[in-house]
Short mmCIF file of C-alpha atoms in Angstrom, two decimals:
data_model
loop_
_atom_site.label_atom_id
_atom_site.label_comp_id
_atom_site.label_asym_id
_atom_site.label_seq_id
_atom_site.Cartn_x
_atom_site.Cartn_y
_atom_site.Cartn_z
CA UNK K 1 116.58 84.62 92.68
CA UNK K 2 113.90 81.64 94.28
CA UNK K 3 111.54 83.32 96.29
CA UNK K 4 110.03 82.03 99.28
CA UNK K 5 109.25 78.55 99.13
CA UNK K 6 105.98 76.92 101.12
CA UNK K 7 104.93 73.24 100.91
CA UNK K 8 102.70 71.74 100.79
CA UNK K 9 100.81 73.64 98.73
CA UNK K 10 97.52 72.27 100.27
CA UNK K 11 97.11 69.66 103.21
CA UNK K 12 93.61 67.89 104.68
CA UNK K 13 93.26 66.36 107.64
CA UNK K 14 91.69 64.94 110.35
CA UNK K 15 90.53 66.18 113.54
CA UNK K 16 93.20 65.30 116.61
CA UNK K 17 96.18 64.76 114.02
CA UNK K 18 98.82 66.66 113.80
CA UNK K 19 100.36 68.56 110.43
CA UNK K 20 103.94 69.76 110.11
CA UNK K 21 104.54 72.82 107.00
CA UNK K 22 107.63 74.01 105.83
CA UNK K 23 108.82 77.26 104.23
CA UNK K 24 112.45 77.82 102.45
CA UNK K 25 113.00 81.83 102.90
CA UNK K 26 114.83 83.45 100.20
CA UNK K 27 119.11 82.97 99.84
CA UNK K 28 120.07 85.24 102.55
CA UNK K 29 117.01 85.82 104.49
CA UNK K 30 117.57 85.25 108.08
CA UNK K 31 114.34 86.00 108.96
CA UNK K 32 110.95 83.62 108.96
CA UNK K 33 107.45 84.66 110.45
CA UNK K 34 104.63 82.64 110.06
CA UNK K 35 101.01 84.34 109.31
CA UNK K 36 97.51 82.63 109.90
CA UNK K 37 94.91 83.99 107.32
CA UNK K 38 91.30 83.21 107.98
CA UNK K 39 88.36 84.82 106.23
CA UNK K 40 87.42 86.30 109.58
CA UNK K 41 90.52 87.08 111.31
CA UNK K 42 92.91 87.99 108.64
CA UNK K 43 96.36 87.92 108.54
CA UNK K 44 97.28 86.93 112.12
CA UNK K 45 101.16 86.76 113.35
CA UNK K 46 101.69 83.33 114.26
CA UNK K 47 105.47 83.49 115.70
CA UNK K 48 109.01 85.11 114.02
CA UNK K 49 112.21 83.43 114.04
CA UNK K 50 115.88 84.91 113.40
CA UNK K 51 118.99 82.91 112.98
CA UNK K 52 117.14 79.39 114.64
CA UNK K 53 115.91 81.19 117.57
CA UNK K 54 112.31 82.12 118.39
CA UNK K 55 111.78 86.22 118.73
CA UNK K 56 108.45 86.86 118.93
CA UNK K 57 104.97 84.40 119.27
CA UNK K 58 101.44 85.73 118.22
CA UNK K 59 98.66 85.04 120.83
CA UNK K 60 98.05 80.83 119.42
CA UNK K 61 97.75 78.32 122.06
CA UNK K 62 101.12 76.31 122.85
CA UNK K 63 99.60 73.11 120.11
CA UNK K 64 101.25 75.83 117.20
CA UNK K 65 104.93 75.38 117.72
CA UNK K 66 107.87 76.08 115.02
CA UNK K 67 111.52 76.00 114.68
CA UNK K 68 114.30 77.69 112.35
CA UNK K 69 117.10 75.40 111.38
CA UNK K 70 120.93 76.71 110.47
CA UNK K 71 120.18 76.78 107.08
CA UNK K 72 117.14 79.44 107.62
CA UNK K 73 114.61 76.79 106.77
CA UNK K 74 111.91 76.87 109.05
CA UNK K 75 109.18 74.57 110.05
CA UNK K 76 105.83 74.85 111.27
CA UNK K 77 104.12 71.76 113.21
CA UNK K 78 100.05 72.17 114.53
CA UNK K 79 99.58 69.10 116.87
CA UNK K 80 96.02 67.75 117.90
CA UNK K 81 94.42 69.85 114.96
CA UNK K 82 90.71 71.28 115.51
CA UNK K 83 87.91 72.30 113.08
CA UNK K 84 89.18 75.79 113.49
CA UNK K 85 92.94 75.10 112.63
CA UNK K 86 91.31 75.60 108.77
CA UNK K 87 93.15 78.51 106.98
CA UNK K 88 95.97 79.23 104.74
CA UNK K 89 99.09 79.28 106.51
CA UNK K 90 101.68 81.75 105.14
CA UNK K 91 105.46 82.29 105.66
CA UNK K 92 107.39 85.80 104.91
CA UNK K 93 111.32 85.62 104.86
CA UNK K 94 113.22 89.01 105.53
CA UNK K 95 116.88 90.02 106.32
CA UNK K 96 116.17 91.19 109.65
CA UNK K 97 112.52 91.83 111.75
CA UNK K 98 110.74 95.31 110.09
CA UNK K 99 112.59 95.25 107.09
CA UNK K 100 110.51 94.30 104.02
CA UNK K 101 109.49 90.96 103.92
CA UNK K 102 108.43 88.47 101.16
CA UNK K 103 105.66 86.29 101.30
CA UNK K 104 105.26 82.24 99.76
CA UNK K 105 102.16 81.34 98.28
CA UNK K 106 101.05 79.38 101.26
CA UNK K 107 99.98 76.21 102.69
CA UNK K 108 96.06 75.87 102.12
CA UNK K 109 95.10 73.21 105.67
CA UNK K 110 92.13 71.58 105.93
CA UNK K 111 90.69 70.19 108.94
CA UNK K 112 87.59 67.60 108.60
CA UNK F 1 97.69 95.68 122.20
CA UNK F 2 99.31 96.55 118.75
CA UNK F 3 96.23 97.48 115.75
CA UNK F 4 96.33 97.99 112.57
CA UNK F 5 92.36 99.59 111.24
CA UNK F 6 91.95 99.76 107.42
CA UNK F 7 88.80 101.37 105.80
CA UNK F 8 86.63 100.99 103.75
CA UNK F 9 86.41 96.96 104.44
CA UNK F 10 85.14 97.14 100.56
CA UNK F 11 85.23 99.52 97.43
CA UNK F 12 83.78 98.71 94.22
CA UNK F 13 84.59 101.08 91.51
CA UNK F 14 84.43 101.62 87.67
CA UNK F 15 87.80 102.03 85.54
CA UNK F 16 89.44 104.93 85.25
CA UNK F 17 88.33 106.18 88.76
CA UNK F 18 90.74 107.15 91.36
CA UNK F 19 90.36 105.29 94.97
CA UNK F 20 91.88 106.19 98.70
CA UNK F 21 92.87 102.99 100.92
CA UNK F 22 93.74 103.80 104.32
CA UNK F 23 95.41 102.66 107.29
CA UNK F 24 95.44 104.17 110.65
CA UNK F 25 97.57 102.33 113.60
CA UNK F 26 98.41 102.33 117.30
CA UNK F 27 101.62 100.39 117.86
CA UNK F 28 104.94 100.51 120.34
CA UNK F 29 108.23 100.64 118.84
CA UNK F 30 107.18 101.27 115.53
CA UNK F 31 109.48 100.12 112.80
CA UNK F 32 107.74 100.53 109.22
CA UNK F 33 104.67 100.79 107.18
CA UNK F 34 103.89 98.01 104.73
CA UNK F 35 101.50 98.23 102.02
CA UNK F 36 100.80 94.59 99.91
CA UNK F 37 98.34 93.43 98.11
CA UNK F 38 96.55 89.83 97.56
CA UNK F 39 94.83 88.62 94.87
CA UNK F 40 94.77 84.71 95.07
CA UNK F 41 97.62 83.39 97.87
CA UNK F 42 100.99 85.11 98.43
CA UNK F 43 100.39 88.64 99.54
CA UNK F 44 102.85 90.68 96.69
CA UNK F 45 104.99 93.56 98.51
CA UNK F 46 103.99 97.28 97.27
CA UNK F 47 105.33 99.84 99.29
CA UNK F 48 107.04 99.77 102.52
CA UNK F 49 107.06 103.77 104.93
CA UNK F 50 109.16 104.66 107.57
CA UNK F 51 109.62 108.36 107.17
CA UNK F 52 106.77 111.16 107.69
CA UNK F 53 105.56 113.23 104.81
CA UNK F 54 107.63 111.22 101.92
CA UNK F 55 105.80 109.92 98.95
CA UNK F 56 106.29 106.56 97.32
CA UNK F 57 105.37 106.28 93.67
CA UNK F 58 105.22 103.02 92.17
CA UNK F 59 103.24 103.53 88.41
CA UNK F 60 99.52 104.55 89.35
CA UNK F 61 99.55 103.85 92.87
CA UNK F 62 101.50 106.25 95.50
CA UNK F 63 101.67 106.18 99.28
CA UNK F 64 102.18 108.64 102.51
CA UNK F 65 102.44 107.62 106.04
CA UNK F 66 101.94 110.04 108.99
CA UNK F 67 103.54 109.32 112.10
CA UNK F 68 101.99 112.02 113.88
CA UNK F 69 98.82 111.27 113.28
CA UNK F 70 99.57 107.64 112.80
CA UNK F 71 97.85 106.89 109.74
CA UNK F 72 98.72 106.11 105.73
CA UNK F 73 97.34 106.29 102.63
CA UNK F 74 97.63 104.28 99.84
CA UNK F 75 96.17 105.97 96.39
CA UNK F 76 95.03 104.15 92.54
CA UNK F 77 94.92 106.68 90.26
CA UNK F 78 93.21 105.35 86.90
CA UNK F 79 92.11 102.24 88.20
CA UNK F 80 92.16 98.97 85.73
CA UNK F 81 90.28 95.64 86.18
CA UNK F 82 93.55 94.05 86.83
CA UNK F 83 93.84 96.04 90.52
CA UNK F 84 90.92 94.32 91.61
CA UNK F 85 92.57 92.58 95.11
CA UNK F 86 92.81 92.70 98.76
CA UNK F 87 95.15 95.25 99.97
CA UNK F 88 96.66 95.01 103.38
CA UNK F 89 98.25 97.65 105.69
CA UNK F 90 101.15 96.13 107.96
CA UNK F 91 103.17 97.77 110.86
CA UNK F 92 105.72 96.32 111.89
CA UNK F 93 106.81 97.15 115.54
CA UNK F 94 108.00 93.56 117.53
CA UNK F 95 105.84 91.48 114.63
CA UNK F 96 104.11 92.36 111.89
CA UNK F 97 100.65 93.24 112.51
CA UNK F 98 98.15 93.60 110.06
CA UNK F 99 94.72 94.84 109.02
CA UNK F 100 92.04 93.04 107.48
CA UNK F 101 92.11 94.53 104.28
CA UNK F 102 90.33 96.75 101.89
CA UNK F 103 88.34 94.28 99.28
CA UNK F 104 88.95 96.45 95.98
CA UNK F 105 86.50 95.44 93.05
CA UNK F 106 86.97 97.07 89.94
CA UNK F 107 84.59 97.18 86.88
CA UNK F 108 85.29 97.50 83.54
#
């Protein structure tokens, strides 16, 4: 079966835009958290959602926002982007919070 | 506030040796034990613990959790050049929190 599905696969932009990703969990997965990884940080919880509603948020100012729609897709939009947005964004898809999850390859952002 | 510590931060090792990753944690409401490694982009799912004391074999790597002391292990027996990768340690309690990895470098 498709695993998780994340585009784009890479993204560059400028400083004060604003940069929408998308991830396509796996055929059943109700599930979709999105990760931040930076090379200092690490993996860092970004927000989880679970049949289109929002269950948990990581500690990211309100400019990282995200939805779920009723097919499971989910959507991840970073408005007024800063040097530091930088990193690859990744999105897991699981059938239900602390039950294995599945990563996508990612979304490599740039920010110049 | 949820943490997930992994040591060492590095390893470099020849083939053939056997290594020790591990993970110690303080979390609420803790769910399960995730073990994944990364080698270019999409972290690639290894083990996943929930239960005390219970080993998971997959091949040459195996894996223990301890709730008690709140800490797992993950083990490479007979290391090859092809386990050279990041491996992370994830608990997941309300969200999936993870550590920042154990840098594994393996020479042939």
């Amino acid at each position: 079966k498709a695993g998780v599905t994340q585009t784009p696969r890479y993204l560059i932009k400028t400083r004060g835009q604003q940069v929408t990703l998308s991830c396509s969990p796996i055929s059943g997965h109700r599930s979709v958290s999105w990760y931040q990884q930076t090379p200092g940080q690490g993996l860092q919880f970004l927000f989880e959602y679970f049949s289109e509603t929002q269950r948990n948020k990581g500690n990211f100012p309100g400019r990282f926002s995200g939805r779920q729609f009723s097919n499971s897709r989910s959507e991840m939009n970073v408005s007024t982007l800063e040097l530091g947005d930088s990193a690859l964004y990744l999105c897991a898809s699981s059938l239900a919070a602390g039950i294995g999850y599945t990563f996508g390859s990612g979304t490599r952002l740039t920010v110049v | 506030e949820d943490k997930v510590v992994q040591s060492p931060l590095s390893l470099v090792v020849h083939e053939g040796d056997t290594v020790t990753l591990n993970c110690s944690y303080e979390v609420t409401n803790f769910r399960s034990l995730l073990w994944y490694k990364q080698e270019k982009k999409a972290p690639t799912f290894l083990f996943m613990l929930t239960s005390s004391g219970i080993e998971k074999k997959s091949g040459r790597l195996s894996s223990i959790l301890d709730k008690k002391e709140l800490f797992s292990i993950l083990n490479i027996t007979a290391t090859q050049t092809g386990d050279s990768a990041v491996y992370l340690c994830a608990v997941s309690s309300e969200k999936l929190v993870f550590g920042k990895g154990t840098k594994l470098t393996v020479n042939p």
